[in-house]
């Protein structure tokens, strides 16, 4: 078994959708970024890549690459799952924290877990998403952006039959 950690921040900007965990959340602002700026998926992707020591999201999906402009971040996560499988790993569980003063995220937590479970082909009970505020402190407290942090556990999967490409 191995563990990995991931962290990501994106700034709020007007005229962009707010997408977290692949779920579009109604809000007056969205997150700025080259892709869809889904900070939750980016943190989870980095946690998974880190657990397998396969580099980071910037190495696999550089923002200099026009292919990833406005790309749905589910593409990154799906590709990461494939990378793990071809390297003989399966995902044990994921736990993530969204740090945001606004909007209120509790109504969307289960939809985010469901979305992540579908992308990663994992049981819902193995994916945890939590939300917290920083009590008005710092850039998240000033509502300048959203931070996400994630840990992932992966396990060696000797029965893996997926071939490397
Ligand atoms: Mg990011």
Short mmCIF file of N, CA and C and ligand atoms in Angstrom, two decimals:
data_model
loop_
_atom_site.label_atom_id
_atom_site.label_comp_id
_atom_site.label_asym_id
_atom_site.label_seq_id
_atom_site.Cartn_x
_atom_site.Cartn_y
_atom_site.Cartn_z
N UNK A 1 0.84 -1.19 0.00
CA UNK A 1 0.00 0.00 0.00
C UNK A 1 0.88 1.24 0.00
N UNK A 2 0.43 2.26 -0.70
CA UNK A 2 1.16 3.53 -0.72
C UNK A 2 0.16 4.67 -0.59
N UNK A 3 0.66 5.80 -0.09
CA UNK A 3 -0.20 6.97 0.08
C UNK A 3 0.35 8.13 -0.72
N UNK A 4 -0.54 9.01 -1.20
CA UNK A 4 -0.12 10.21 -1.92
C UNK A 4 -0.93 11.41 -1.47
N UNK A 5 -0.34 12.59 -1.63
CA UNK A 5 -1.01 13.83 -1.24
C UNK A 5 -1.10 14.77 -2.43
N UNK A 6 -2.16 15.53 -2.49
CA UNK A 6 -2.32 16.52 -3.56
C UNK A 6 -2.92 17.80 -3.01
N UNK A 7 -2.58 18.92 -3.65
CA UNK A 7 -3.09 20.22 -3.21
C UNK A 7 -3.21 21.11 -4.43
N UNK A 8 -4.27 21.91 -4.49
CA UNK A 8 -4.42 22.83 -5.62
C UNK A 8 -5.24 24.04 -5.22
N UNK A 9 -4.96 25.14 -5.88
CA UNK A 9 -5.66 26.41 -5.65
C UNK A 9 -6.01 27.02 -7.00
N UNK A 10 -7.23 27.54 -7.12
CA UNK A 10 -7.58 28.37 -8.28
C UNK A 10 -8.33 29.60 -7.78
N UNK A 11 -8.15 30.70 -8.52
CA UNK A 11 -8.75 31.98 -8.14
C UNK A 11 -10.16 32.11 -8.73
N UNK A 12 -11.03 32.77 -7.97
CA UNK A 12 -12.37 33.09 -8.48
C UNK A 12 -12.26 34.17 -9.56
N UNK A 13 -13.01 33.99 -10.63
CA UNK A 13 -13.15 35.03 -11.66
C UNK A 13 -14.61 35.03 -12.12
N UNK A 14 -15.08 36.18 -12.63
CA UNK A 14 -16.43 36.20 -13.17
C UNK A 14 -16.49 35.48 -14.52
N UNK A 15 -17.69 35.16 -14.93
CA UNK A 15 -17.94 34.61 -16.27
C UNK A 15 -17.26 33.27 -16.54
N UNK A 16 -17.09 32.48 -15.49
CA UNK A 16 -16.63 31.10 -15.66
C UNK A 16 -17.52 30.23 -14.79
N UNK A 17 -17.83 28.99 -15.23
CA UNK A 17 -18.61 28.11 -14.37
C UNK A 17 -17.75 27.62 -13.20
N UNK A 18 -18.38 27.35 -12.08
CA UNK A 18 -17.68 26.75 -10.94
C UNK A 18 -17.87 25.24 -11.02
N UNK A 19 -16.77 24.54 -11.27
CA UNK A 19 -16.83 23.08 -11.42
C UNK A 19 -15.91 22.44 -10.39
N UNK A 20 -16.48 21.59 -9.56
CA UNK A 20 -15.71 20.88 -8.53
C UNK A 20 -16.09 19.41 -8.54
N UNK A 21 -15.10 18.56 -8.67
CA UNK A 21 -15.37 17.12 -8.71
C UNK A 21 -16.20 16.73 -9.92
N UNK A 22 -16.13 17.54 -10.98
CA UNK A 22 -16.89 17.25 -12.19
C UNK A 22 -18.33 17.74 -12.13
N UNK A 23 -18.70 18.41 -11.04
CA UNK A 23 -20.07 18.89 -10.85
C UNK A 23 -20.10 20.41 -11.00
N UNK A 24 -21.02 20.91 -11.81
CA UNK A 24 -21.17 22.36 -11.97
C UNK A 24 -22.04 22.88 -10.82
N UNK A 25 -21.48 23.82 -10.07
CA UNK A 25 -22.13 24.33 -8.87
C UNK A 25 -22.58 25.77 -9.12
N UNK A 26 -23.85 26.06 -8.92
CA UNK A 26 -24.34 27.40 -9.17
C UNK A 26 -23.65 28.42 -8.26
N UNK A 27 -23.06 29.44 -8.86
CA UNK A 27 -22.38 30.47 -8.07
C UNK A 27 -22.20 31.70 -8.96
N UNK A 28 -21.94 32.84 -8.34
CA UNK A 28 -21.77 34.08 -9.10
C UNK A 28 -20.42 34.13 -9.80
N UNK A 29 -19.47 33.29 -9.38
CA UNK A 29 -18.15 33.27 -10.00
C UNK A 29 -17.71 31.82 -10.23
N UNK A 30 -16.72 31.68 -11.12
CA UNK A 30 -16.12 30.37 -11.34
C UNK A 30 -14.64 30.44 -11.04
N UNK A 31 -13.91 29.38 -11.38
CA UNK A 31 -12.48 29.35 -11.11
C UNK A 31 -11.70 29.56 -12.39
N UNK A 32 -10.62 30.34 -12.26
CA UNK A 32 -9.77 30.66 -13.40
C UNK A 32 -8.75 29.54 -13.62
N UNK A 33 -8.45 29.27 -14.87
CA UNK A 33 -7.45 28.24 -15.16
C UNK A 33 -7.43 27.90 -16.63
N UNK A 34 -6.42 27.15 -17.03
CA UNK A 34 -6.26 26.76 -18.44
C UNK A 34 -7.32 25.71 -18.81
N UNK A 35 -7.49 24.74 -17.93
CA UNK A 35 -8.52 23.71 -18.13
C UNK A 35 -9.82 24.26 -17.54
N UNK A 36 -10.70 23.37 -17.11
CA UNK A 36 -11.94 23.85 -16.47
C UNK A 36 -11.69 24.29 -15.02
N UNK A 37 -10.43 24.21 -14.56
CA UNK A 37 -10.01 24.71 -13.24
C UNK A 37 -10.69 23.98 -12.08
N UNK A 38 -10.96 22.70 -12.29
CA UNK A 38 -11.59 21.89 -11.24
C UNK A 38 -10.52 21.53 -10.19
N UNK A 39 -10.39 22.39 -9.19
CA UNK A 39 -9.31 22.24 -8.20
C UNK A 39 -9.43 20.92 -7.42
N UNK A 40 -10.65 20.43 -7.23
CA UNK A 40 -10.82 19.17 -6.49
C UNK A 40 -10.24 18.01 -7.30
N UNK A 41 -10.59 17.95 -8.57
CA UNK A 41 -10.05 16.87 -9.42
C UNK A 41 -8.53 17.02 -9.56
N UNK A 42 -8.04 18.25 -9.64
CA UNK A 42 -6.58 18.44 -9.76
C UNK A 42 -5.86 17.93 -8.51
N UNK A 43 -6.40 18.22 -7.34
CA UNK A 43 -5.77 17.75 -6.09
C UNK A 43 -5.81 16.22 -6.01
N UNK A 44 -6.93 15.63 -6.40
CA UNK A 44 -7.04 14.16 -6.36
C UNK A 44 -6.09 13.53 -7.39
N UNK A 45 -6.01 14.12 -8.57
CA UNK A 45 -5.09 13.62 -9.60
C UNK A 45 -3.66 13.63 -9.09
N UNK A 46 -3.26 14.71 -8.44
CA UNK A 46 -1.90 14.79 -7.90
C UNK A 46 -1.68 13.80 -6.76
N UNK A 47 -2.69 13.56 -5.95
CA UNK A 47 -2.56 12.58 -4.87
C UNK A 47 -2.34 11.18 -5.45
N UNK A 48 -3.08 10.85 -6.50
CA UNK A 48 -2.95 9.53 -7.13
C UNK A 48 -1.60 9.37 -7.81
N UNK A 49 -1.20 10.40 -8.56
CA UNK A 49 0.11 10.35 -9.23
C UNK A 49 1.22 10.27 -8.20
N UNK A 50 1.07 11.03 -7.10
CA UNK A 50 2.08 11.04 -6.06
C UNK A 50 2.21 9.69 -5.37
N UNK A 51 1.08 9.03 -5.13
CA UNK A 51 1.12 7.72 -4.47
C UNK A 51 1.94 6.73 -5.29
N UNK A 52 1.84 6.85 -6.61
CA UNK A 52 2.56 5.93 -7.50
C UNK A 52 3.92 6.49 -7.92
N UNK A 53 4.29 7.66 -7.40
CA UNK A 53 5.53 8.35 -7.79
C UNK A 53 5.62 8.48 -9.30
N UNK A 54 4.51 8.91 -9.90
CA UNK A 54 4.44 9.07 -11.36
C UNK A 54 4.45 10.54 -11.77
N UNK A 55 5.03 11.39 -10.92
CA UNK A 55 5.12 12.81 -11.29
C UNK A 55 3.92 13.59 -10.82
N UNK A 56 3.59 14.65 -11.54
CA UNK A 56 2.46 15.48 -11.12
C UNK A 56 1.62 15.91 -12.32
N UNK A 57 0.54 16.57 -12.03
CA UNK A 57 -0.44 16.92 -13.05
C UNK A 57 0.17 17.86 -14.10
N UNK A 58 1.09 18.74 -13.65
CA UNK A 58 1.73 19.67 -14.58
C UNK A 58 2.63 18.96 -15.59
N UNK A 59 3.18 17.83 -15.18
CA UNK A 59 4.04 17.06 -16.09
C UNK A 59 3.21 16.31 -17.13
N UNK A 60 2.11 15.74 -16.69
CA UNK A 60 1.29 14.94 -17.61
C UNK A 60 0.36 15.79 -18.47
N UNK A 61 -0.10 16.91 -17.91
CA UNK A 61 -1.08 17.74 -18.62
C UNK A 61 -0.64 19.21 -18.56
N UNK A 62 0.46 19.58 -19.22
CA UNK A 62 0.99 20.94 -19.10
C UNK A 62 0.01 21.99 -19.65
N UNK A 63 -0.07 23.13 -18.96
CA UNK A 63 -1.00 24.17 -19.40
C UNK A 63 -0.51 24.84 -20.69
N UNK A 64 0.73 24.53 -21.09
CA UNK A 64 1.24 25.04 -22.38
C UNK A 64 0.63 24.24 -23.55
N UNK A 65 -0.02 23.12 -23.24
CA UNK A 65 -0.57 22.26 -24.29
C UNK A 65 -2.00 22.70 -24.61
N UNK A 66 -2.21 23.11 -25.85
CA UNK A 66 -3.52 23.63 -26.27
C UNK A 66 -4.63 22.57 -26.14
N UNK A 67 -4.22 21.28 -26.11
CA UNK A 67 -5.24 20.22 -25.97
C UNK A 67 -6.02 20.35 -24.67
N UNK A 68 -5.38 20.95 -23.64
CA UNK A 68 -6.02 21.00 -22.32
C UNK A 68 -6.73 22.32 -22.06
N UNK A 69 -6.77 23.21 -23.08
CA UNK A 69 -7.45 24.49 -22.90
C UNK A 69 -8.95 24.22 -22.72
N UNK A 70 -9.49 24.66 -21.58
CA UNK A 70 -10.90 24.46 -21.22
C UNK A 70 -11.29 22.97 -21.17
N UNK A 71 -10.29 22.09 -21.08
CA UNK A 71 -10.59 20.65 -21.04
C UNK A 71 -11.30 20.31 -19.74
N UNK A 72 -12.28 19.37 -19.81
CA UNK A 72 -12.86 18.89 -18.56
C UNK A 72 -11.80 18.10 -17.79
N UNK A 73 -11.64 18.39 -16.52
CA UNK A 73 -10.57 17.75 -15.75
C UNK A 73 -10.82 16.26 -15.54
N UNK A 74 -12.04 15.81 -15.82
CA UNK A 74 -12.32 14.37 -15.76
C UNK A 74 -11.38 13.61 -16.70
N UNK A 75 -10.96 14.26 -17.78
CA UNK A 75 -10.01 13.64 -18.73
C UNK A 75 -8.69 13.34 -18.02
N UNK A 76 -8.22 14.26 -17.17
CA UNK A 76 -6.95 14.07 -16.44
C UNK A 76 -7.07 12.89 -15.47
N UNK A 77 -8.22 12.85 -14.80
CA UNK A 77 -8.42 11.82 -13.78
C UNK A 77 -8.53 10.44 -14.43
N UNK A 78 -9.26 10.38 -15.55
CA UNK A 78 -9.40 9.10 -16.26
C UNK A 78 -8.05 8.61 -16.78
N UNK A 79 -7.26 9.54 -17.30
CA UNK A 79 -5.94 9.18 -17.80
C UNK A 79 -5.05 8.70 -16.65
N UNK A 80 -5.17 9.35 -15.50
CA UNK A 80 -4.38 8.97 -14.33
C UNK A 80 -4.77 7.57 -13.85
N UNK A 81 -6.07 7.26 -13.87
CA UNK A 81 -6.53 5.91 -13.51
C UNK A 81 -5.88 4.89 -14.43
N UNK A 82 -5.86 5.19 -15.72
CA UNK A 82 -5.27 4.29 -16.71
C UNK A 82 -3.77 4.11 -16.44
N UNK A 83 -3.09 5.23 -16.12
CA UNK A 83 -1.66 5.16 -15.80
C UNK A 83 -1.40 4.26 -14.60
N UNK A 84 -2.22 4.42 -13.56
CA UNK A 84 -2.06 3.60 -12.36
C UNK A 84 -2.26 2.13 -12.70
N UNK A 85 -3.32 1.86 -13.48
CA UNK A 85 -3.63 0.46 -13.81
C UNK A 85 -2.50 -0.16 -14.62
N UNK A 86 -1.95 0.58 -15.55
CA UNK A 86 -0.87 0.02 -16.38
C UNK A 86 0.41 -0.15 -15.57
N UNK A 87 0.51 0.55 -14.44
CA UNK A 87 1.67 0.38 -13.57
C UNK A 87 1.39 -0.60 -12.42
N UNK A 88 0.26 -1.31 -12.51
CA UNK A 88 -0.02 -2.38 -11.56
C UNK A 88 -0.62 -1.91 -10.24
N UNK A 89 -1.32 -0.78 -10.26
CA UNK A 89 -1.93 -0.28 -9.03
C UNK A 89 -3.44 -0.24 -9.16
N UNK A 90 -4.11 -0.39 -8.02
CA UNK A 90 -5.54 -0.07 -7.94
C UNK A 90 -5.74 0.91 -6.80
N UNK A 91 -6.80 1.70 -6.88
CA UNK A 91 -7.04 2.72 -5.87
C UNK A 91 -7.77 2.11 -4.68
N UNK A 92 -7.27 2.38 -3.48
CA UNK A 92 -7.92 1.92 -2.26
C UNK A 92 -9.02 2.88 -1.86
N UNK A 93 -8.63 4.06 -1.44
CA UNK A 93 -9.63 5.08 -1.12
C UNK A 93 -9.04 6.47 -1.29
N UNK A 94 -9.95 7.43 -1.34
CA UNK A 94 -9.58 8.83 -1.52
C UNK A 94 -10.31 9.66 -0.48
N UNK A 95 -9.60 10.61 0.12
CA UNK A 95 -10.25 11.56 1.02
C UNK A 95 -9.81 12.96 0.61
N UNK A 96 -10.76 13.86 0.46
CA UNK A 96 -10.45 15.20 -0.03
C UNK A 96 -11.15 16.27 0.81
N UNK A 97 -10.52 17.43 0.86
CA UNK A 97 -11.10 18.59 1.55
C UNK A 97 -11.15 19.76 0.58
N UNK A 98 -12.30 20.38 0.49
CA UNK A 98 -12.43 21.63 -0.28
C UNK A 98 -12.45 22.76 0.74
N UNK A 99 -11.57 23.75 0.54
CA UNK A 99 -11.49 24.87 1.47
C UNK A 99 -12.04 26.10 0.76
N UNK A 100 -13.23 26.50 1.15
CA UNK A 100 -13.92 27.59 0.46
C UNK A 100 -14.84 28.32 1.44
N UNK A 101 -14.80 29.63 1.40
CA UNK A 101 -15.70 30.42 2.24
C UNK A 101 -17.10 30.45 1.61
N UNK A 102 -17.08 30.41 0.29
CA UNK A 102 -18.32 30.49 -0.47
C UNK A 102 -18.14 29.76 -1.79
N UNK A 103 -19.16 29.16 -2.39
CA UNK A 103 -20.53 29.02 -1.92
C UNK A 103 -20.64 27.88 -0.89
N UNK A 104 -21.83 27.70 -0.37
CA UNK A 104 -22.08 26.60 0.56
C UNK A 104 -22.09 25.29 -0.24
N UNK A 105 -21.20 24.38 0.12
CA UNK A 105 -20.99 23.20 -0.72
C UNK A 105 -21.68 21.93 -0.23
N UNK A 106 -22.19 21.96 1.01
CA UNK A 106 -22.76 20.72 1.55
C UNK A 106 -23.86 20.11 0.67
N UNK A 107 -24.70 20.93 -0.03
CA UNK A 107 -25.73 20.29 -0.87
C UNK A 107 -25.15 19.54 -2.07
N UNK A 108 -23.87 19.75 -2.38
CA UNK A 108 -23.30 19.17 -3.60
C UNK A 108 -22.28 18.06 -3.33
N UNK A 109 -22.04 17.79 -2.04
CA UNK A 109 -20.99 16.82 -1.69
C UNK A 109 -21.28 15.44 -2.28
N UNK A 110 -22.51 14.96 -2.13
CA UNK A 110 -22.81 13.61 -2.62
C UNK A 110 -22.75 13.53 -4.14
N UNK A 111 -23.16 14.61 -4.81
CA UNK A 111 -23.06 14.63 -6.28
C UNK A 111 -21.59 14.58 -6.71
N UNK A 112 -20.71 15.28 -5.96
CA UNK A 112 -19.28 15.24 -6.29
C UNK A 112 -18.72 13.84 -6.08
N UNK A 113 -19.09 13.20 -4.97
CA UNK A 113 -18.61 11.84 -4.69
C UNK A 113 -19.08 10.88 -5.80
N UNK A 114 -20.34 11.03 -6.19
CA UNK A 114 -20.91 10.17 -7.25
C UNK A 114 -20.16 10.38 -8.56
N UNK A 115 -19.90 11.63 -8.89
CA UNK A 115 -19.18 11.95 -10.12
C UNK A 115 -17.77 11.36 -10.11
N UNK A 116 -17.07 11.51 -9.00
CA UNK A 116 -15.71 10.98 -8.88
C UNK A 116 -15.73 9.45 -8.94
N UNK A 117 -16.73 8.85 -8.30
CA UNK A 117 -16.84 7.38 -8.31
C UNK A 117 -17.03 6.87 -9.73
N UNK A 118 -17.81 7.61 -10.53
CA UNK A 118 -18.04 7.20 -11.92
C UNK A 118 -16.77 7.34 -12.75
N UNK A 119 -16.07 8.47 -12.58
CA UNK A 119 -14.84 8.70 -13.36
C UNK A 119 -13.81 7.64 -13.01
N UNK A 120 -13.68 7.34 -11.72
CA UNK A 120 -12.62 6.44 -11.26
C UNK A 120 -13.07 4.97 -11.16
N UNK A 121 -14.32 4.71 -11.53
CA UNK A 121 -14.88 3.35 -11.48
C UNK A 121 -14.64 2.73 -10.10
N UNK A 122 -15.00 3.50 -9.06
CA UNK A 122 -14.80 3.07 -7.68
C UNK A 122 -16.11 3.07 -6.93
N UNK A 123 -16.23 2.23 -5.87
CA UNK A 123 -17.42 2.29 -5.03
C UNK A 123 -17.51 3.64 -4.31
N UNK A 124 -18.73 4.12 -4.16
CA UNK A 124 -18.97 5.41 -3.52
C UNK A 124 -18.36 5.48 -2.11
N UNK A 125 -18.41 4.35 -1.40
CA UNK A 125 -17.95 4.40 0.00
C UNK A 125 -16.43 4.55 0.11
N UNK A 126 -15.72 4.44 -1.01
CA UNK A 126 -14.27 4.60 -0.98
C UNK A 126 -13.83 6.02 -1.36
N UNK A 127 -14.80 6.90 -1.57
CA UNK A 127 -14.49 8.29 -1.93
C UNK A 127 -15.15 9.23 -0.94
N UNK A 128 -14.33 10.01 -0.26
CA UNK A 128 -14.84 10.99 0.71
C UNK A 128 -14.50 12.39 0.23
N UNK A 129 -15.48 13.28 0.29
CA UNK A 129 -15.26 14.69 -0.03
C UNK A 129 -15.83 15.50 1.13
N UNK A 130 -15.04 16.41 1.64
CA UNK A 130 -15.49 17.25 2.74
C UNK A 130 -15.28 18.72 2.36
N UNK A 131 -15.99 19.59 3.03
CA UNK A 131 -15.82 21.02 2.77
C UNK A 131 -15.65 21.75 4.09
N UNK A 132 -14.78 22.76 4.06
CA UNK A 132 -14.60 23.57 5.25
C UNK A 132 -14.34 25.02 4.84
N UNK A 133 -14.41 25.92 5.81
CA UNK A 133 -14.03 27.31 5.57
C UNK A 133 -12.75 27.57 6.37
N UNK A 134 -12.17 28.75 6.19
CA UNK A 134 -11.02 29.12 7.02
C UNK A 134 -11.41 30.24 7.98
N UNK A 135 -12.72 30.28 8.31
CA UNK A 135 -13.20 31.23 9.31
C UNK A 135 -12.88 32.67 8.93
N UNK A 136 -12.95 32.95 7.63
CA UNK A 136 -12.72 34.32 7.15
C UNK A 136 -11.26 34.68 6.97
N UNK A 137 -10.35 33.78 7.30
CA UNK A 137 -8.91 34.09 7.23
C UNK A 137 -8.31 33.68 5.88
N UNK A 138 -7.30 34.45 5.46
CA UNK A 138 -6.53 34.09 4.27
C UNK A 138 -7.29 34.32 2.96
N UNK A 139 -6.68 33.84 1.85
CA UNK A 139 -7.29 34.12 0.53
C UNK A 139 -8.61 33.40 0.35
N UNK A 140 -8.75 32.22 0.97
CA UNK A 140 -10.05 31.55 0.86
C UNK A 140 -11.08 32.30 1.69
N UNK A 141 -10.66 32.77 2.86
CA UNK A 141 -11.56 33.53 3.73
C UNK A 141 -12.02 34.83 3.08
N UNK A 142 -11.15 35.43 2.26
CA UNK A 142 -11.50 36.67 1.55
C UNK A 142 -12.28 36.39 0.27
N UNK A 143 -12.60 35.13 0.05
CA UNK A 143 -13.38 34.69 -1.13
C UNK A 143 -12.66 35.00 -2.43
N UNK A 144 -11.33 34.90 -2.40
CA UNK A 144 -10.54 35.15 -3.61
C UNK A 144 -10.37 33.88 -4.44
N UNK A 145 -10.61 32.75 -3.83
CA UNK A 145 -10.45 31.49 -4.57
C UNK A 145 -10.78 30.30 -3.69
N UNK A 146 -10.51 29.13 -4.24
CA UNK A 146 -10.79 27.87 -3.56
C UNK A 146 -9.52 27.02 -3.53
N UNK A 147 -9.26 26.40 -2.40
CA UNK A 147 -8.15 25.46 -2.27
C UNK A 147 -8.72 24.06 -2.05
N UNK A 148 -8.02 23.07 -2.56
CA UNK A 148 -8.43 21.68 -2.34
C UNK A 148 -7.23 20.85 -1.97
N UNK A 149 -7.44 19.93 -1.05
CA UNK A 149 -6.37 19.04 -0.66
C UNK A 149 -6.92 17.61 -0.68
N UNK A 150 -6.06 16.65 -1.01
CA UNK A 150 -6.54 15.27 -1.11
C UNK A 150 -5.44 14.30 -0.73
N UNK A 151 -5.84 13.18 -0.18
CA UNK A 151 -4.93 12.05 0.00
C UNK A 151 -5.57 10.83 -0.68
N UNK A 152 -4.70 9.98 -1.18
CA UNK A 152 -5.17 8.76 -1.86
C UNK A 152 -4.31 7.59 -1.43
N UNK A 153 -4.97 6.47 -1.23
CA UNK A 153 -4.24 5.24 -0.94
C UNK A 153 -4.36 4.33 -2.17
N UNK A 154 -3.23 3.79 -2.60
CA UNK A 154 -3.25 2.84 -3.71
C UNK A 154 -2.65 1.52 -3.24
N UNK A 155 -3.06 0.45 -3.90
CA UNK A 155 -2.59 -0.88 -3.53
C UNK A 155 -2.08 -1.58 -4.78
N UNK A 156 -1.06 -2.39 -4.58
CA UNK A 156 -0.54 -3.18 -5.68
C UNK A 156 -1.61 -4.15 -6.15
N UNK A 157 -1.76 -4.23 -7.46
CA UNK A 157 -2.83 -5.04 -8.04
C UNK A 157 -2.24 -6.10 -8.96
N UNK A 158 -1.78 -7.21 -8.39
CA UNK A 158 -1.07 -8.20 -9.20
C UNK A 158 -1.95 -8.83 -10.28
N UNK A 159 -3.29 -8.74 -10.12
CA UNK A 159 -4.16 -9.36 -11.11
C UNK A 159 -4.46 -8.43 -12.28
N UNK A 160 -3.83 -7.23 -12.25
CA UNK A 160 -4.09 -6.25 -13.31
C UNK A 160 -3.75 -6.83 -14.68
N UNK A 161 -4.69 -6.74 -15.61
CA UNK A 161 -4.46 -7.29 -16.94
C UNK A 161 -4.36 -6.18 -17.99
N UNK A 162 -4.46 -4.92 -17.51
CA UNK A 162 -4.42 -3.80 -18.46
C UNK A 162 -3.01 -3.68 -19.03
N UNK A 163 -2.94 -3.58 -20.33
CA UNK A 163 -1.63 -3.48 -20.98
C UNK A 163 -1.20 -2.03 -21.13
N UNK A 164 0.09 -1.81 -21.01
CA UNK A 164 0.64 -0.47 -21.19
C UNK A 164 0.54 -0.07 -22.65
N UNK A 165 0.33 1.24 -22.88
CA UNK A 165 0.26 1.68 -24.29
C UNK A 165 1.43 2.57 -24.62
MG1 LIG B 1 -5.11 23.21 -10.89
#
